[in-house]
C-alpha cells in the first residue's frame, strides 16, 4: 500500500491543523516539537530516526489511514 509514500507538506499541514501551537511555527504531531518553517518540520520528519524519534513512521501510518478512509468514503458514496 502506501507504506513507502513520501510525506508531503500538505500531509504535514493536514495533520497539524488540530494541534494548537503556542508560538509561531508548525508542531510535529508525533513528538510535539515546534518548528519555525514547513521546510524545517519536513526535514525533521525525514531524518527523525537519526534524532531518536519515530515521526516518519507516525506520519506514514497517518497518511495510510487517511488514504484508506478516503477510499472507504468513495466506495460508500452513492453513484450517480
Tab-separated table of N, CA, C and O in Angstrom:
chain	number	residue	atom	x	y	z
A	1	UNK	N	0.840	-1.172	0.000
A	1	UNK	CA	0.000	0.000	0.000
A	1	UNK	C	0.882	1.231	0.000
A	1	UNK	O	1.868	1.275	-0.698
A	2	UNK	N	0.567	2.224	0.834
A	2	UNK	CA	1.316	3.481	0.796
A	2	UNK	C	2.369	3.562	1.890
A	2	UNK	O	2.751	4.635	2.297
A	3	UNK	N	2.868	2.441	2.378
A	3	UNK	CA	3.874	2.451	3.428
A	3	UNK	C	5.142	3.177	3.030
A	3	UNK	O	5.847	3.718	3.856
A	4	UNK	N	5.437	3.205	1.709
A	4	UNK	CA	6.633	3.875	1.248
A	4	UNK	C	6.362	5.251	0.686
A	4	UNK	O	7.256	5.897	0.185
A	5	UNK	N	5.118	5.697	0.746
A	5	UNK	CA	4.760	7.001	0.191
A	5	UNK	C	5.473	8.111	0.944
A	5	UNK	O	5.640	8.046	2.152
A	6	UNK	N	5.874	9.128	0.199
A	6	UNK	CA	6.568	10.235	0.849
A	6	UNK	C	5.569	11.146	1.538
A	6	UNK	O	4.428	11.272	1.129
A	7	UNK	N	6.024	11.773	2.595
A	7	UNK	CA	5.203	12.709	3.356
A	7	UNK	C	5.337	14.075	2.700
A	7	UNK	O	6.438	14.577	2.521
A	8	UNK	N	4.229	14.673	2.346
A	8	UNK	CA	4.244	15.972	1.677
A	8	UNK	C	3.926	17.090	2.659
A	8	UNK	O	3.457	16.841	3.774
A	9	UNK	N	4.162	18.312	2.227
A	9	UNK	CA	3.822	19.478	3.035
A	9	UNK	C	2.323	19.475	3.318
A	9	UNK	O	1.881	19.807	4.420
A	10	UNK	N	1.545	19.080	2.338
A	10	UNK	CA	0.082	19.001	2.510
A	10	UNK	C	-0.283	18.042	3.644
A	10	UNK	O	-1.169	18.318	4.443
A	11	UNK	N	0.408	16.898	3.717
A	11	UNK	CA	0.163	15.937	4.793
A	11	UNK	C	0.497	16.542	6.156
A	11	UNK	O	-0.238	16.358	7.122
A	12	UNK	N	1.599	17.260	6.223
A	12	UNK	CA	2.024	17.886	7.481
A	12	UNK	C	1.001	18.923	7.927
A	12	UNK	O	0.598	18.960	9.092
A	13	UNK	N	0.548	19.749	6.989
A	13	UNK	CA	-0.439	20.772	7.331
A	13	UNK	C	-1.761	20.152	7.756
A	13	UNK	O	-2.388	20.615	8.714
A	14	UNK	N	-2.180	19.096	7.084
A	14	UNK	CA	-3.431	18.430	7.448
A	14	UNK	C	-3.343	17.836	8.844
A	14	UNK	O	-4.276	17.944	9.645
A	15	UNK	N	-2.222	17.223	9.165
A	15	UNK	CA	-2.050	16.618	10.483
A	15	UNK	C	-1.980	17.668	11.580
A	15	UNK	O	-2.494	17.460	12.681
A	16	UNK	N	-1.376	18.799	11.285
A	16	UNK	CA	-1.155	19.803	12.325
A	16	UNK	C	-2.342	20.733	12.541
A	16	UNK	O	-2.337	21.514	13.490
A	17	UNK	N	-3.360	20.658	11.711
A	17	UNK	CA	-4.474	21.600	11.856
A	17	UNK	C	-5.226	21.431	13.164
A	17	UNK	O	-5.890	22.343	13.617
A	18	UNK	N	-5.113	20.269	13.808
A	18	UNK	CA	-5.818	20.041	15.067
A	18	UNK	C	-4.963	20.350	16.288
A	18	UNK	O	-5.412	20.247	17.406
A	19	UNK	N	-3.721	20.718	16.071
A	19	UNK	CA	-2.798	20.971	17.167
A	19	UNK	C	-2.569	22.468	17.341
A	19	UNK	O	-1.905	23.083	16.522
A	20	UNK	N	-3.120	23.070	18.389
A	20	UNK	CA	-2.829	24.489	18.609
A	20	UNK	C	-1.367	24.679	19.004
A	20	UNK	O	-0.849	23.934	19.824
A	21	UNK	N	-0.723	25.622	18.370
A	21	UNK	CA	0.691	25.877	18.639
A	21	UNK	C	0.793	27.182	19.425
A	21	UNK	O	0.293	28.209	18.989
A	22	UNK	N	1.448	27.146	20.598
A	22	UNK	CA	1.519	28.331	21.442
A	22	UNK	C	2.379	29.458	20.874
A	22	UNK	O	2.347	30.557	21.365
A	23	UNK	N	3.148	29.178	19.872
A	23	UNK	CA	4.006	30.195	19.267
A	23	UNK	C	3.934	30.019	17.762
A	23	UNK	O	3.341	29.071	17.281
A	24	UNK	N	4.517	30.905	17.039
A	24	UNK	CA	4.517	30.774	15.582
A	24	UNK	C	5.341	29.576	15.170
A	24	UNK	O	6.420	29.347	15.688
A	25	UNK	N	4.816	28.815	14.229
A	25	UNK	CA	5.533	27.665	13.727
A	25	UNK	C	4.604	26.499	13.463
A	25	UNK	O	3.383	26.649	13.438
A	26	UNK	N	5.194	25.346	13.273
A	26	UNK	CA	4.468	24.130	12.947
A	26	UNK	C	4.857	23.047	13.935
A	26	UNK	O	6.040	22.809	14.169
A	27	UNK	N	3.851	22.403	14.497
A	27	UNK	CA	4.127	21.388	15.507
A	27	UNK	C	4.087	19.997	14.889
A	27	UNK	O	3.144	19.648	14.180
A	28	UNK	N	5.101	19.207	15.179
A	28	UNK	CA	5.116	17.807	14.781
A	28	UNK	C	4.107	17.086	15.668
A	28	UNK	O	4.234	17.105	16.889
A	29	UNK	N	3.093	16.477	15.065
A	29	UNK	CA	2.056	15.835	15.859
A	29	UNK	C	2.530	14.516	16.462
A	29	UNK	O	1.851	13.944	17.300
A	30	UNK	N	3.687	14.063	16.079
A	30	UNK	CA	4.237	12.839	16.652
A	30	UNK	C	5.021	13.119	17.935
A	30	UNK	O	4.743	12.541	18.972
A	31	UNK	N	5.984	14.037	17.871
A	31	UNK	CA	6.839	14.292	19.035
A	31	UNK	C	6.517	15.609	19.736
A	31	UNK	O	7.091	15.917	20.770
A	32	UNK	N	5.616	16.403	19.147
A	32	UNK	CA	5.153	17.688	19.703
A	32	UNK	C	6.199	18.806	19.677
A	32	UNK	O	5.981	19.860	20.273
A	33	UNK	N	7.313	18.606	19.004
A	33	UNK	CA	8.281	19.688	18.869
A	33	UNK	C	7.735	20.722	17.886
A	33	UNK	O	7.000	20.393	16.970
A	34	UNK	N	8.093	21.986	18.080
A	34	UNK	CA	7.630	23.070	17.216
A	34	UNK	C	8.793	23.525	16.344
A	34	UNK	O	9.915	23.719	16.815
A	35	UNK	N	8.489	23.730	15.041
A	35	UNK	CA	9.500	24.136	14.071
A	35	UNK	C	9.058	25.437	13.414
A	35	UNK	O	7.868	25.647	13.179
A	36	UNK	N	10.007	26.316	13.095
A	36	UNK	CA	9.654	27.639	12.579
A	36	UNK	C	9.128	27.646	11.143
A	36	UNK	O	8.385	28.543	10.766
A	37	UNK	N	9.506	26.661	10.324
A	37	UNK	CA	9.089	26.647	8.917
A	37	UNK	C	8.611	25.257	8.513
A	37	UNK	O	8.937	24.260	9.175
A	38	UNK	N	7.853	25.207	7.422
A	38	UNK	CA	7.444	23.908	6.884
A	38	UNK	C	8.659	23.091	6.458
A	38	UNK	O	8.699	21.878	6.628
A	39	UNK	N	9.644	23.768	5.880
A	39	UNK	CA	10.852	23.074	5.447
A	39	UNK	C	11.539	22.398	6.633
A	39	UNK	O	11.973	21.260	6.542
A	40	UNK	N	11.627	23.095	7.765
A	40	UNK	CA	12.323	22.530	8.927
A	40	UNK	C	11.564	21.352	9.523
A	40	UNK	O	12.180	20.371	9.949
A	41	UNK	N	10.227	21.402	9.531
A	41	UNK	CA	9.492	20.261	10.074
A	41	UNK	C	9.556	19.076	9.113
A	41	UNK	O	9.673	17.923	9.534
A	42	UNK	N	9.519	19.351	7.805
A	42	UNK	CA	9.633	18.253	6.842
A	42	UNK	C	11.009	17.587	6.944
A	42	UNK	O	11.121	16.362	6.924
A	43	UNK	N	12.052	18.383	7.097
A	43	UNK	CA	13.399	17.833	7.277
A	43	UNK	C	13.462	17.011	8.559
A	43	UNK	O	14.038	15.916	8.576
A	44	UNK	N	12.866	17.516	9.627
A	44	UNK	CA	12.821	16.781	10.892
A	44	UNK	C	12.157	15.421	10.703
A	44	UNK	O	12.676	14.398	11.155
A	45	UNK	N	11.006	15.402	10.017
A	45	UNK	CA	10.275	14.151	9.818
A	45	UNK	C	11.123	13.171	9.002
A	45	UNK	O	11.225	11.990	9.344
A	46	UNK	N	11.754	13.653	7.950
A	46	UNK	CA	12.568	12.791	7.096
A	46	UNK	C	13.751	12.188	7.839
A	46	UNK	O	14.148	11.056	7.574
A	47	UNK	N	14.321	12.918	8.786
A	47	UNK	CA	15.527	12.468	9.488
A	47	UNK	C	15.268	12.162	10.965
A	47	UNK	O	16.209	12.089	11.751
A	48	UNK	N	14.011	11.967	11.325
A	48	UNK	CA	13.658	11.793	12.738
A	48	UNK	C	14.317	10.571	13.376
A	48	UNK	O	14.675	10.600	14.547
A	49	UNK	N	14.512	9.509	12.598
A	49	UNK	CA	15.123	8.316	13.186
A	49	UNK	C	16.563	8.580	13.615
A	49	UNK	O	17.042	7.997	14.591
A	50	UNK	N	17.252	9.478	12.934
A	50	UNK	CA	18.622	9.831	13.309
A	50	UNK	C	18.645	10.631	14.609
A	50	UNK	O	19.656	10.681	15.293
A	51	UNK	N	17.503	11.273	14.933
A	51	UNK	CA	17.387	12.064	16.152
A	51	UNK	C	16.789	11.261	17.306
A	51	UNK	O	16.585	11.795	18.392
A	52	UNK	N	16.450	9.997	17.037
A	52	UNK	CA	15.872	9.153	18.081
A	52	UNK	C	14.358	9.201	18.156
A	52	UNK	O	13.763	8.759	19.134
A	53	UNK	N	13.715	9.751	17.119
A	53	UNK	CA	12.252	9.837	17.077
A	53	UNK	C	11.714	8.907	15.993
A	53	UNK	O	12.443	8.508	15.085
A	54	UNK	N	10.432	8.602	16.082
A	54	UNK	CA	9.792	7.774	15.056
A	54	UNK	C	8.729	8.567	14.307
A	54	UNK	O	7.707	8.023	13.891
A	55	UNK	N	8.945	9.838	14.125
A	55	UNK	CA	7.963	10.719	13.496
A	55	UNK	C	7.649	10.309	12.062
A	55	UNK	O	6.495	10.366	11.632
A	56	UNK	N	8.651	9.890	11.308
A	56	UNK	CA	8.428	9.488	9.921
A	56	UNK	C	7.471	8.307	9.866
A	56	UNK	O	6.559	8.272	9.039
A	57	UNK	N	7.639	7.354	10.754
A	57	UNK	CA	6.753	6.191	10.823
A	57	UNK	C	5.341	6.649	11.157
A	57	UNK	O	4.364	6.202	10.553
A	58	UNK	N	5.219	7.558	12.112
A	58	UNK	CA	3.914	8.074	12.533
A	58	UNK	C	3.197	8.741	11.364
A	58	UNK	O	2.024	8.456	11.092
A	59	UNK	N	3.884	9.647	10.654
A	59	UNK	CA	3.258	10.352	9.541
A	59	UNK	C	2.908	9.403	8.398
A	59	UNK	O	1.874	9.555	7.749
A	60	UNK	N	3.753	8.428	8.118
A	60	UNK	CA	3.433	7.455	7.072
A	60	UNK	C	2.193	6.659	7.435
A	60	UNK	O	1.337	6.414	6.590
A	61	UNK	N	2.108	6.251	8.687
A	61	UNK	CA	0.936	5.487	9.127
A	61	UNK	C	-0.319	6.355	9.075
A	61	UNK	O	-1.382	5.909	8.640
A	62	UNK	N	-0.207	7.597	9.501
A	62	UNK	CA	-1.320	8.524	9.461
A	62	UNK	C	-1.797	8.727	8.024
A	62	UNK	O	-2.995	8.695	7.735
A	63	UNK	N	-0.858	8.899	7.104
A	63	UNK	CA	-1.207	9.085	5.697
A	63	UNK	C	-1.899	7.837	5.150
A	63	UNK	O	-2.894	7.942	4.429
A	64	UNK	N	-1.415	6.667	5.506
A	64	UNK	CA	-2.042	5.424	5.052
A	64	UNK	C	-3.473	5.313	5.581
A	64	UNK	O	-4.384	4.888	4.850
A	65	UNK	N	-3.685	5.706	6.828
A	65	UNK	CA	-5.029	5.667	7.393
A	65	UNK	C	-5.958	6.650	6.681
A	65	UNK	O	-7.125	6.336	6.416
A	66	UNK	N	-5.466	7.843	6.373
A	66	UNK	CA	-6.272	8.824	5.648
A	66	UNK	C	-6.652	8.297	4.271
A	66	UNK	O	-7.779	8.444	3.829
A	67	UNK	N	-5.680	7.688	3.571
A	67	UNK	CA	-5.954	7.161	2.239
A	67	UNK	C	-6.979	6.032	2.303
A	67	UNK	O	-7.876	5.956	1.466
A	68	UNK	N	-6.874	5.191	3.304
A	68	UNK	CA	-7.836	4.101	3.476
A	68	UNK	C	-9.230	4.668	3.744
A	68	UNK	O	-10.218	4.216	3.165
A	69	UNK	N	-9.313	5.657	4.620
A	69	UNK	CA	-10.591	6.284	4.945
A	69	UNK	C	-11.202	6.949	3.711
A	69	UNK	O	-12.400	6.841	3.462
A	70	UNK	N	-10.383	7.608	2.920
A	70	UNK	CA	-10.861	8.271	1.710
A	70	UNK	C	-11.419	7.247	0.728
A	70	UNK	O	-12.490	7.444	0.148
A	71	UNK	N	-10.726	6.134	0.541
A	71	UNK	CA	-11.196	5.079	-0.361
A	71	UNK	C	-12.497	4.477	0.139
A	71	UNK	O	-13.399	4.187	-0.652
A	72	UNK	N	-12.622	4.292	1.441
A	72	UNK	CA	-13.848	3.746	2.011
A	72	UNK	C	-15.013	4.701	1.798
A	72	UNK	O	-16.128	4.280	1.489
A	73	UNK	N	-14.763	6.011	1.955
A	73	UNK	CA	-15.810	7.001	1.741
A	73	UNK	C	-16.230	7.045	0.271
A	73	UNK	O	-17.406	7.172	-0.039
A	74	UNK	N	-15.255	6.930	-0.620
A	74	UNK	CA	-15.564	6.917	-2.052
A	74	UNK	C	-16.401	5.695	-2.404
A	74	UNK	O	-17.332	5.766	-3.189
A	75	UNK	N	-16.060	4.553	-1.814
A	75	UNK	CA	-16.789	3.317	-2.095
A	75	UNK	C	-18.211	3.372	-1.526
A	75	UNK	O	-19.139	2.800	-2.110
A	76	UNK	N	-18.398	4.061	-0.436
A	76	UNK	CA	-19.722	4.151	0.211
A	76	UNK	C	-20.602	5.230	-0.412
A	76	UNK	O	-21.809	5.221	-0.228
A	77	UNK	N	-20.001	6.147	-1.162
A	77	UNK	CA	-20.765	7.244	-1.759
A	77	UNK	C	-21.686	6.702	-2.848
A	77	UNK	O	-21.291	5.826	-3.624
A	78	UNK	N	-22.898	7.207	-2.902
A	78	UNK	CA	-23.830	6.755	-3.950
A	78	UNK	C	-23.340	7.185	-5.326
A	78	UNK	O	-22.818	8.287	-5.493
A	79	UNK	N	-23.456	6.315	-6.257
A	79	UNK	CA	-23.017	6.614	-7.630
A	79	UNK	C	-24.165	7.250	-8.398
A	79	UNK	O	-25.288	6.845	-8.287
A	80	UNK	N	-23.813	8.240	-9.184
A	80	UNK	CA	-24.825	8.961	-9.951
A	80	UNK	C	-24.759	8.576	-11.406
A	80	UNK	O	-23.775	8.299	-11.945
